[in-house]
Short mmCIF file of C-alpha atoms in Angstrom, two decimals:
data_model
loop_
_atom_site.label_atom_id
_atom_site.label_comp_id
_atom_site.label_asym_id
_atom_site.label_seq_id
_atom_site.Cartn_x
_atom_site.Cartn_y
_atom_site.Cartn_z
CA MET A 1 55.44 132.02 -21.21
CA ALA A 2 52.65 132.08 -23.82
CA LYS A 3 53.36 129.43 -26.44
CA VAL A 4 52.94 129.48 -30.23
CA VAL A 5 53.09 126.14 -32.03
CA VAL A 6 53.98 126.33 -35.72
CA VAL A 7 53.13 123.21 -37.70
CA GLY A 8 55.29 123.05 -40.81
CA GLY A 9 58.85 124.35 -41.18
CA GLY A 10 58.81 125.71 -44.74
CA TRP A 11 59.45 129.35 -45.55
CA ALA A 12 56.04 130.36 -44.17
CA GLY A 13 56.54 128.40 -40.95
CA CYS A 14 60.04 129.76 -40.40
CA ALA A 15 58.83 133.33 -40.99
CA ALA A 16 55.87 132.84 -38.65
CA ALA A 17 58.10 131.42 -35.92
CA ILE A 18 60.57 134.30 -36.18
CA SER A 19 57.82 136.91 -36.08
CA ALA A 20 56.08 135.33 -33.07
CA ALA A 21 59.37 134.96 -31.21
CA LYS A 22 60.31 138.60 -31.75
CA ALA A 23 56.91 139.56 -30.37
CA GLY A 24 57.83 137.74 -27.17
CA ALA A 25 56.22 134.32 -27.52
CA ASP A 26 57.74 130.95 -26.70
CA VAL A 27 57.78 129.20 -30.09
CA VAL A 28 58.19 125.64 -31.31
CA ILE A 29 58.31 124.49 -34.94
CA LEU A 30 57.08 120.98 -35.73
CA GLU A 31 58.46 119.80 -39.07
CA LYS A 32 57.70 116.34 -40.44
CA THR A 33 60.86 116.01 -42.58
CA ASP A 34 64.53 116.39 -41.60
CA LEU A 35 64.89 119.82 -43.24
CA LEU A 36 63.52 123.31 -42.71
CA VAL A 37 62.46 125.70 -45.54
CA GLY A 38 60.48 122.99 -47.38
CA LEU A 39 60.18 123.70 -51.09
CA GLY A 40 62.75 126.44 -50.57
CA ASN A 41 65.32 123.66 -50.76
CA VAL A 42 64.58 123.34 -54.48
CA GLY A 43 63.24 126.81 -55.39
CA GLY A 44 65.70 129.66 -55.22
CA ILE A 45 64.15 132.59 -57.10
CA MET A 46 63.71 135.85 -55.18
CA ARG A 47 63.15 139.55 -55.96
CA ASN A 48 61.92 138.93 -59.51
CA ASN A 49 59.38 141.46 -60.76
CA GLY A 50 57.01 142.55 -57.97
CA ARG A 51 58.69 140.30 -55.44
CA TYR A 52 61.39 142.95 -55.18
CA THR A 53 58.80 145.44 -53.95
CA ALA A 54 57.22 142.92 -51.58
CA CYS A 55 60.59 141.92 -50.17
CA GLU A 56 61.57 145.50 -49.41
CA GLU A 57 58.17 146.27 -47.91
CA ALA A 58 58.35 143.21 -45.66
CA MET A 59 61.82 144.24 -44.54
CA SER A 60 60.53 147.72 -43.69
CA LEU A 61 57.79 146.09 -41.62
CA GLY A 62 60.53 144.26 -39.70
CA ALA A 63 60.74 140.90 -41.48
CA LYS A 64 64.37 141.19 -42.55
CA GLU A 65 65.96 137.98 -41.37
CA LEU A 66 65.07 135.46 -44.07
CA PHE A 67 65.40 137.91 -46.93
CA THR A 68 68.85 138.84 -45.67
CA LEU A 69 69.86 135.17 -45.65
CA THR A 70 68.65 134.58 -49.20
CA ASP A 71 70.53 137.68 -50.33
CA ASP A 72 73.67 136.52 -48.48
CA ASN A 73 73.47 133.06 -50.10
CA ALA A 74 72.80 134.32 -53.61
CA THR A 75 74.47 132.72 -56.61
CA HIS A 76 73.40 135.65 -58.80
CA LYS A 77 71.84 139.06 -58.25
CA ASN A 78 69.96 141.47 -60.48
CA ILE A 79 69.55 139.09 -63.42
CA ASN A 80 66.93 139.30 -66.15
CA PHE A 81 65.48 136.17 -67.72
CA PRO A 82 62.41 135.83 -70.00
CA GLY A 83 59.46 137.68 -68.46
CA HIS A 84 61.35 138.51 -65.26
CA LYS A 85 63.62 141.34 -64.16
CA HIS A 86 66.15 142.04 -61.39
CA ALA A 87 65.96 138.54 -59.87
CA THR A 88 68.15 137.24 -57.06
CA ILE A 89 68.89 133.51 -57.16
CA TYR A 90 69.98 131.87 -53.91
CA ASN A 91 71.90 128.61 -53.66
CA VAL A 92 69.40 125.90 -52.70
CA LEU A 93 72.27 123.64 -51.63
CA LYS A 94 73.40 126.07 -48.93
CA ILE A 95 70.28 127.84 -47.64
CA GLU A 96 68.89 125.44 -45.02
CA PRO A 97 71.77 125.32 -42.47
CA PRO A 98 71.97 129.11 -41.93
CA VAL A 99 68.18 129.31 -41.63
CA ARG A 100 68.18 126.58 -39.01
CA LYS A 101 71.04 128.25 -37.13
CA LEU A 102 69.26 131.62 -37.17
CA ILE A 103 66.08 130.14 -35.80
CA LYS A 104 67.79 128.14 -33.06
CA ASP A 105 69.93 131.15 -32.08
CA MET A 106 66.67 133.06 -31.54
CA GLY A 107 65.64 130.51 -28.94
CA ILE A 108 62.98 128.89 -31.11
CA GLU A 109 62.64 125.17 -30.52
CA VAL A 110 62.94 123.15 -33.73
CA ARG A 111 61.57 119.62 -33.72
CA ILE A 112 62.32 117.85 -36.99
CA MET A 113 60.76 114.52 -37.95
CA SER A 114 57.77 115.49 -35.81
CA ARG A 115 54.72 114.81 -37.94
CA VAL A 116 51.39 116.01 -36.59
CA ALA A 117 48.67 113.43 -37.16
CA ASP A 118 45.71 114.79 -35.18
CA VAL A 119 44.41 117.60 -32.97
CA ASP A 120 42.61 118.19 -29.69
CA CYS A 121 40.07 120.88 -30.52
CA GLU A 122 37.26 122.17 -28.32
CA GLY A 123 34.83 124.21 -30.38
CA LYS A 124 36.73 127.12 -31.87
CA VAL A 125 39.81 126.66 -29.68
CA LEU A 126 42.68 124.36 -30.58
CA LYS A 127 44.17 122.94 -27.39
CA ALA A 128 46.94 120.68 -28.69
CA VAL A 129 48.28 118.85 -31.70
CA ILE A 130 49.05 115.14 -31.52
CA LEU A 131 52.16 113.69 -33.12
CA GLU A 132 51.98 110.35 -34.94
CA ASP A 133 53.71 108.65 -31.99
CA GLY A 134 50.93 109.92 -29.70
CA GLU A 135 52.86 112.76 -28.06
CA ARG A 136 50.65 115.73 -27.22
CA ILE A 137 52.01 119.24 -27.92
CA GLU A 138 49.96 121.90 -26.16
CA GLY A 139 49.96 125.57 -27.11
CA ASP A 140 48.11 128.83 -26.65
CA SER A 141 47.98 129.71 -30.35
CA PHE A 142 48.83 127.68 -33.42
CA ILE A 143 49.88 128.40 -37.00
CA ASP A 144 49.17 125.91 -39.78
CA THR A 145 51.85 126.23 -42.46
CA THR A 146 51.61 122.64 -43.69
CA GLY A 147 51.27 123.74 -47.30
CA SER A 148 49.01 122.19 -49.89
CA SER A 149 51.13 119.44 -51.48
CA GLY A 150 50.66 115.70 -51.06
CA PRO A 151 50.06 113.26 -49.56
CA MET A 152 50.99 110.59 -52.08
CA GLY A 153 47.39 109.66 -52.83
CA ASN A 154 46.71 113.13 -54.22
CA CYS A 155 49.79 113.03 -56.45
CA SER A 156 48.60 109.68 -57.79
CA LYS A 157 44.96 110.64 -58.20
CA TYR A 158 45.46 114.11 -59.67
CA GLY A 159 48.98 113.76 -61.07
CA ASN A 160 51.23 111.06 -62.44
CA GLY A 161 52.02 109.25 -59.21
CA CYS A 162 54.30 110.02 -56.27
CA ALA A 163 56.79 112.57 -57.53
CA MET A 164 59.54 111.50 -55.10
CA CYS A 165 60.08 115.18 -54.40
CA ILE A 166 61.84 117.11 -51.63
CA LEU A 167 58.82 116.52 -49.33
CA ARG A 168 59.57 112.77 -49.33
CA CYS A 169 56.18 111.55 -48.16
CA PRO A 170 57.19 107.86 -48.44
CA SER A 171 59.86 108.45 -45.80
CA PHE A 172 58.30 111.06 -43.52
CA GLY A 173 54.56 110.67 -44.06
CA GLY A 174 52.07 112.77 -45.94
CA ARG A 175 50.82 116.22 -45.11
CA VAL A 176 47.99 116.41 -42.57
CA SER A 177 45.76 119.50 -42.68
CA ILE A 178 45.51 120.97 -39.19
CA THR A 179 42.62 123.17 -40.24
CA GLY A 180 40.86 120.16 -41.73
CA ARG A 181 41.30 118.20 -38.50
CA CYS A 182 39.69 121.15 -36.68
CA GLY A 183 36.61 120.92 -38.89
CA VAL A 184 37.47 123.73 -41.30
CA GLU A 185 36.44 122.83 -44.85
CA ASP A 186 39.59 123.36 -46.90
CA MET A 187 39.42 124.63 -50.48
CA ILE A 188 40.95 122.82 -53.47
CA GLY A 189 42.54 124.62 -56.37
CA GLU A 190 41.57 123.86 -59.94
CA ARG A 191 43.33 123.94 -63.31
CA ALA A 192 41.96 125.74 -66.33
CA ASN A 193 40.16 122.55 -67.43
CA GLY A 194 38.57 122.03 -64.01
CA ASP A 195 40.86 119.25 -62.80
CA PHE A 196 41.92 119.54 -59.16
CA GLY A 197 45.33 120.77 -58.07
CA ALA A 198 48.30 121.96 -60.10
CA PHE A 199 51.72 120.56 -60.87
CA SER A 200 54.77 122.09 -59.21
CA GLY A 201 56.27 124.19 -61.95
CA SER A 202 59.93 123.20 -62.15
CA MET A 203 62.44 120.39 -61.84
CA LYS A 204 66.17 120.24 -61.09
CA LEU A 205 68.97 118.88 -63.22
CA LEU A 206 72.46 118.11 -61.99
CA LYS A 207 74.30 121.09 -63.42
CA GLU A 208 77.47 119.08 -63.93
CA SER A 209 75.58 116.66 -66.20
CA LEU A 210 75.06 119.39 -68.81
CA SER A 211 77.42 120.52 -71.54
CA TYR A 212 80.31 122.84 -70.83
CA ASP A 213 78.68 125.68 -72.77
CA ILE A 214 75.41 125.43 -70.82
CA GLN A 215 77.28 125.29 -67.52
CA LYS A 216 79.28 128.34 -68.57
CA ASP A 217 76.10 130.29 -69.35
CA LEU A 218 74.61 129.33 -66.00
CA ASN A 219 77.72 130.17 -64.00
CA GLU A 220 78.34 133.49 -65.72
CA ASN A 221 74.81 134.75 -66.41
CA GLY A 222 72.66 132.92 -63.87
CA PHE A 223 70.39 131.48 -66.55
CA ALA A 224 70.46 129.82 -69.95
CA VAL A 225 67.93 129.74 -72.78
CA ILE A 226 68.16 126.80 -75.19
CA PRO A 227 65.70 126.69 -78.13
CA LEU A 228 63.60 123.52 -78.32
CA PRO A 229 63.12 121.64 -81.55
CA TYR A 230 59.61 122.31 -82.80
CA GLU A 231 58.47 118.72 -82.20
CA LEU A 232 59.34 118.96 -78.48
CA ARG A 233 57.36 122.15 -77.77
CA ASN A 234 54.30 121.69 -75.58
CA GLU A 235 52.13 124.73 -74.82
CA GLU A 236 49.63 122.57 -72.90
CA LYS A 237 52.13 122.11 -70.06
CA LEU A 238 51.81 125.79 -69.23
CA ASP A 239 48.21 125.35 -68.05
CA LEU A 240 49.19 122.53 -65.67
CA LYS A 241 51.61 124.59 -63.61
CA VAL A 242 51.27 126.20 -60.21
CA CYS A 243 53.64 128.93 -61.39
CA GLN A 244 51.50 130.88 -63.83
CA GLN A 245 54.03 133.72 -63.82
CA TYR A 246 56.07 131.41 -66.05
CA ALA A 247 53.16 130.49 -68.34
CA LEU A 248 54.74 132.42 -71.18
CA HIS A 249 55.40 131.29 -74.74
CA GLU A 250 59.14 131.53 -74.14
CA PHE A 251 58.87 128.75 -71.57
CA ALA A 252 57.20 126.44 -74.08
CA GLU A 253 59.50 127.27 -77.00
CA ASN A 254 62.77 127.01 -75.06
CA ILE A 255 64.42 125.14 -72.25
CA ILE A 256 64.98 127.85 -69.65
CA LEU A 257 67.43 127.04 -66.90
CA ILE A 258 68.22 129.00 -63.72
CA ASP A 259 71.43 128.50 -61.71
CA THR A 260 70.32 127.65 -58.16
CA GLY A 261 73.32 125.43 -57.44
CA HIS A 262 71.46 122.86 -59.50
CA ALA A 263 70.12 123.75 -62.94
CA LYS A 264 66.48 124.64 -62.31
CA LEU A 265 64.49 123.66 -65.42
CA MET A 266 61.33 125.74 -65.70
CA SER A 267 58.95 122.93 -66.64
CA PRO A 268 56.84 120.67 -64.40
CA PHE A 269 58.29 117.56 -66.07
CA PHE A 270 60.25 116.61 -69.17
CA ASN A 271 60.65 113.16 -70.69
CA LEU A 272 64.28 112.29 -70.05
CA GLU A 273 64.85 110.52 -73.37
CA LYS A 274 63.50 113.51 -75.27
CA LEU A 275 65.48 115.92 -73.09
CA ARG A 276 68.68 114.03 -73.88
CA SER A 277 67.98 114.44 -77.59
CA VAL A 278 68.54 118.21 -77.24
CA PRO A 279 72.15 119.29 -77.86
CA GLY A 280 73.91 119.94 -74.57
CA PHE A 281 71.60 117.66 -72.59
CA GLU A 282 72.94 114.30 -73.81
CA ASN A 283 73.97 113.28 -70.26
CA ALA A 284 71.28 115.18 -68.34
CA CYS A 285 70.50 113.79 -64.89
CA ILE A 286 67.32 114.69 -62.96
CA VAL A 287 67.85 115.29 -59.23
CA ASP A 288 64.43 116.61 -58.15
CA PRO A 289 61.82 115.37 -58.30
CA TYR A 290 63.09 111.92 -59.20
CA SER A 291 59.96 111.42 -61.27
CA GLY A 292 60.72 114.62 -63.22
CA GLY A 293 60.80 112.73 -66.48
CA LYS A 294 57.15 111.84 -65.93
CA GLY A 295 55.51 114.09 -63.35
CA ASN A 296 55.78 116.42 -60.39
CA SER A 297 54.10 117.03 -57.04
CA ILE A 298 50.48 118.19 -56.93
CA ARG A 299 49.73 121.41 -55.02
CA TYR A 300 46.67 123.39 -53.84
CA MET A 301 44.89 120.39 -52.32
CA ALA A 302 44.15 122.01 -48.93
CA VAL A 303 43.84 125.80 -48.75
CA SER A 304 42.08 127.14 -45.67
CA PRO A 305 39.42 129.85 -45.72
CA ARG A 306 40.64 132.64 -43.43
CA ASP A 307 40.13 136.26 -42.53
CA ASN A 308 42.47 139.12 -43.33
CA TYR A 309 44.24 138.70 -39.99
CA MET A 310 45.33 135.22 -41.22
CA ARG A 311 43.03 133.49 -38.73
CA ALA A 312 41.46 130.23 -39.99
CA GLU A 313 37.71 130.34 -40.56
CA ASN A 314 35.65 129.69 -37.39
CA MET A 315 38.76 129.33 -35.22
CA GLU A 316 39.92 131.62 -32.42
CA ASN A 317 43.57 130.64 -32.00
CA LEU A 318 44.52 128.91 -35.25
CA PHE A 319 46.26 130.99 -37.92
CA VAL A 320 47.44 130.05 -41.42
CA ALA A 321 50.15 131.19 -43.81
CA GLY A 322 51.85 130.30 -47.06
CA GLU A 323 50.01 128.08 -49.53
CA LYS A 324 47.80 126.98 -46.67
CA SER A 325 46.29 130.48 -46.67
CA GLY A 326 45.66 131.04 -50.36
CA PHE A 327 46.42 129.99 -53.92
CA TYR A 328 49.84 131.55 -53.56
CA VAL A 329 53.05 130.95 -55.49
CA GLY A 330 56.54 131.54 -54.19
CA HIS A 331 58.96 131.96 -51.31
CA THR A 332 58.41 135.71 -50.95
CA GLU A 333 54.66 135.18 -50.71
CA ALA A 334 55.21 132.54 -48.02
CA ILE A 335 57.54 134.74 -45.97
CA CYS A 336 55.23 137.75 -46.19
CA THR A 337 52.12 135.84 -45.08
CA GLY A 338 54.07 133.87 -42.48
CA SER A 339 55.52 136.98 -40.84
CA PHE A 340 52.06 138.52 -40.63
CA ALA A 341 50.44 135.37 -39.23
CA GLY A 342 53.17 134.95 -36.60
CA HIS A 343 52.73 138.52 -35.42
CA ASN A 344 48.96 138.18 -35.08
CA ALA A 345 49.30 134.82 -33.32
CA ALA A 346 51.35 136.69 -30.71
CA ARG A 347 48.78 139.48 -30.52
CA TYR A 348 46.16 136.86 -29.70
CA LEU A 349 48.27 135.77 -26.73
CA ALA A 350 48.73 139.36 -25.61
CA ASN A 351 44.96 139.97 -25.82
CA MET A 352 45.60 142.82 -28.26
CA ASP A 353 43.65 143.90 -31.30
CA TYR A 354 44.91 142.14 -34.39
CA LEU A 355 47.10 144.01 -36.83
CA LYS A 356 45.45 144.59 -40.21
CA LEU A 357 47.84 145.58 -42.93
CA PRO A 358 46.15 148.43 -44.81
CA ASP A 359 45.41 148.28 -48.52
CA SER A 360 47.80 151.21 -48.94
CA LEU A 361 50.56 148.62 -48.51
CA LEU A 362 51.33 146.05 -51.17
CA ILE A 363 51.23 143.09 -48.78
CA GLY A 364 47.98 144.30 -47.23
CA ASP A 365 46.32 144.60 -50.63
CA PHE A 366 47.72 141.22 -51.69
CA ILE A 367 46.25 139.48 -48.64
CA SER A 368 42.81 141.11 -48.85
CA TYR A 369 42.46 141.04 -52.64
CA SER A 370 43.49 137.39 -53.00
CA ASN A 371 41.17 136.43 -50.15
CA GLU A 372 38.23 138.09 -51.87
CA GLU A 373 39.05 136.73 -55.32
CA MET A 374 39.55 133.10 -54.35
CA HIS A 375 36.00 132.92 -52.97
CA LYS A 376 34.42 134.17 -56.19
CA ILE A 377 33.09 131.89 -58.91
CA GLY A 378 36.17 130.60 -60.72
CA GLY A 379 38.42 131.72 -57.86
CA ALA A 380 39.86 128.24 -57.39
CA LYS A 381 41.51 128.60 -60.80
CA LYS A 382 43.30 131.84 -59.94
CA ARG A 383 46.92 132.06 -58.77
CA PHE A 384 48.38 134.94 -56.79
CA THR A 385 52.00 135.98 -56.91
CA PHE A 386 53.94 139.23 -56.85
CA ALA A 387 56.00 137.95 -59.80
CA GLY A 388 53.40 137.68 -62.54
CA SER A 389 49.92 136.66 -63.63
CA ILE A 390 46.88 138.62 -62.43
CA TYR A 391 48.34 140.08 -59.25
CA PHE A 392 51.48 141.52 -60.82
CA GLU A 393 49.22 143.26 -63.35
CA ARG A 394 47.20 144.66 -60.43
CA MET A 395 50.42 145.84 -58.79
CA LYS A 396 51.28 147.86 -61.85
CA GLU A 397 47.79 149.29 -62.19
CA LEU A 398 47.83 150.45 -58.56
CA ASN A 399 51.39 151.81 -58.85
CA PHE A 400 52.67 149.43 -56.18
CA TYR A 401 55.46 148.04 -58.37
CA THR A 402 58.75 149.86 -57.84
CA THR A 403 62.38 149.10 -57.07
CA ASP A 404 62.82 152.43 -55.31
CA LYS A 405 63.61 151.42 -51.72
CA GLU A 406 62.97 154.89 -50.32
CA LYS A 407 59.53 155.00 -51.93
CA ILE A 408 58.67 151.57 -50.53
CA GLN A 409 59.85 152.52 -47.05
CA LYS A 410 57.86 155.76 -47.18
CA ARG A 411 54.63 153.80 -47.73
CA VAL A 412 55.32 151.77 -44.60
CA LYS A 413 56.28 154.90 -42.67
CA ASP A 414 53.10 156.68 -43.78
CA ALA A 415 51.12 153.71 -42.43
CA ASN A 416 53.00 154.09 -39.12
CA LEU A 417 54.18 150.47 -39.37
CA ILE A 418 57.96 150.73 -39.64
CA ASP A 419 59.52 147.73 -37.82
CA ILE A 420 56.14 146.65 -36.42
CA TYR A 421 57.26 143.00 -36.45
CA ASN A 422 60.27 143.86 -34.28
CA LYS A 423 58.20 145.15 -31.37
CA LYS A 424 57.92 142.92 -28.31
CA ILE A 425 54.28 142.79 -27.27
CA ILE A 426 54.30 139.88 -24.79
CA SER A 427 56.06 140.71 -21.55
#
């Protein structure tokens, strides 16, 4: 059977594997850590703002599985917090096992602690990836979903040192760019001041280490807003973050917490001594990243140029998704691009024309617009997410943004693409 090799088991990799498997391919996921869903193990926010529209559109296209699991493992649904409406928050402590079970039940091979270190590439065709122990994994098409964070040297050079984050590079090794190993010149994101990369935008506190009143707010409302003393406010932090949809004054003037099982603090880092000086945080304990009092992981260090079929530049059988494919922010964005890349990786094996999502669909416009914008002058400083910043504004201008499920489904139906990802195309 034709084989698709997915390198990286985050949300994008899981979505790509599911999509390729449903199309009829034999699929293996190679994940360097001991967990799937990657940063999804510390994220948790879904369906906020335009992500609701994107989620429903992706489900109409046939990519229902992962969104269903995040809905089923939600701690809170339909909550509004500063700058964001109708969010679903899933429990980051419970999400990985059901995702792994789903993927294995679909017959997808999952190889954890399998770090790819090199490639065997002949011209524009990738023949195999090579694990760090020398094992050769051959495939017919490949999907690079290795993300854009790490390795440790980048977090030290462009950040405040190894963040000791969920990616755990000291234990499992740093990220290796598959596209880079194939000779593709990866792009690097920039901050507003021109520095390379961006800090991951949040950290996690042990919820039980916070005051009773804060825990009560989190458990009952799904979020908590605690005003910061004036001397602890820091607007400059907003420019450092990957997550520009949270670069709002409210996030500099307050401590904003989201209940993801942990208490997700919407700041890239926060000095622990100063944090403990805020009422209710006297016993606060940071659980991710462990350097959260000082710094966080650095992202956008290896984004691959690609076409609008999600194929890496100058490659025939190597596709990309998630942060590897653009200056993207978020789980929904990863799942949407991963599902699309997995489907087209299968089309390559079936010798079919690639699917191009039309600009009449939100996800199609997102993929083509972000691809065009990131190659313009200043494009490395732009961030693309359905939840805020420049793309959410574009969504509203183009009348894409809606929570009307029937309206969203009609767009997909009008494009004749209902359940396209559920069609088996490899016999």
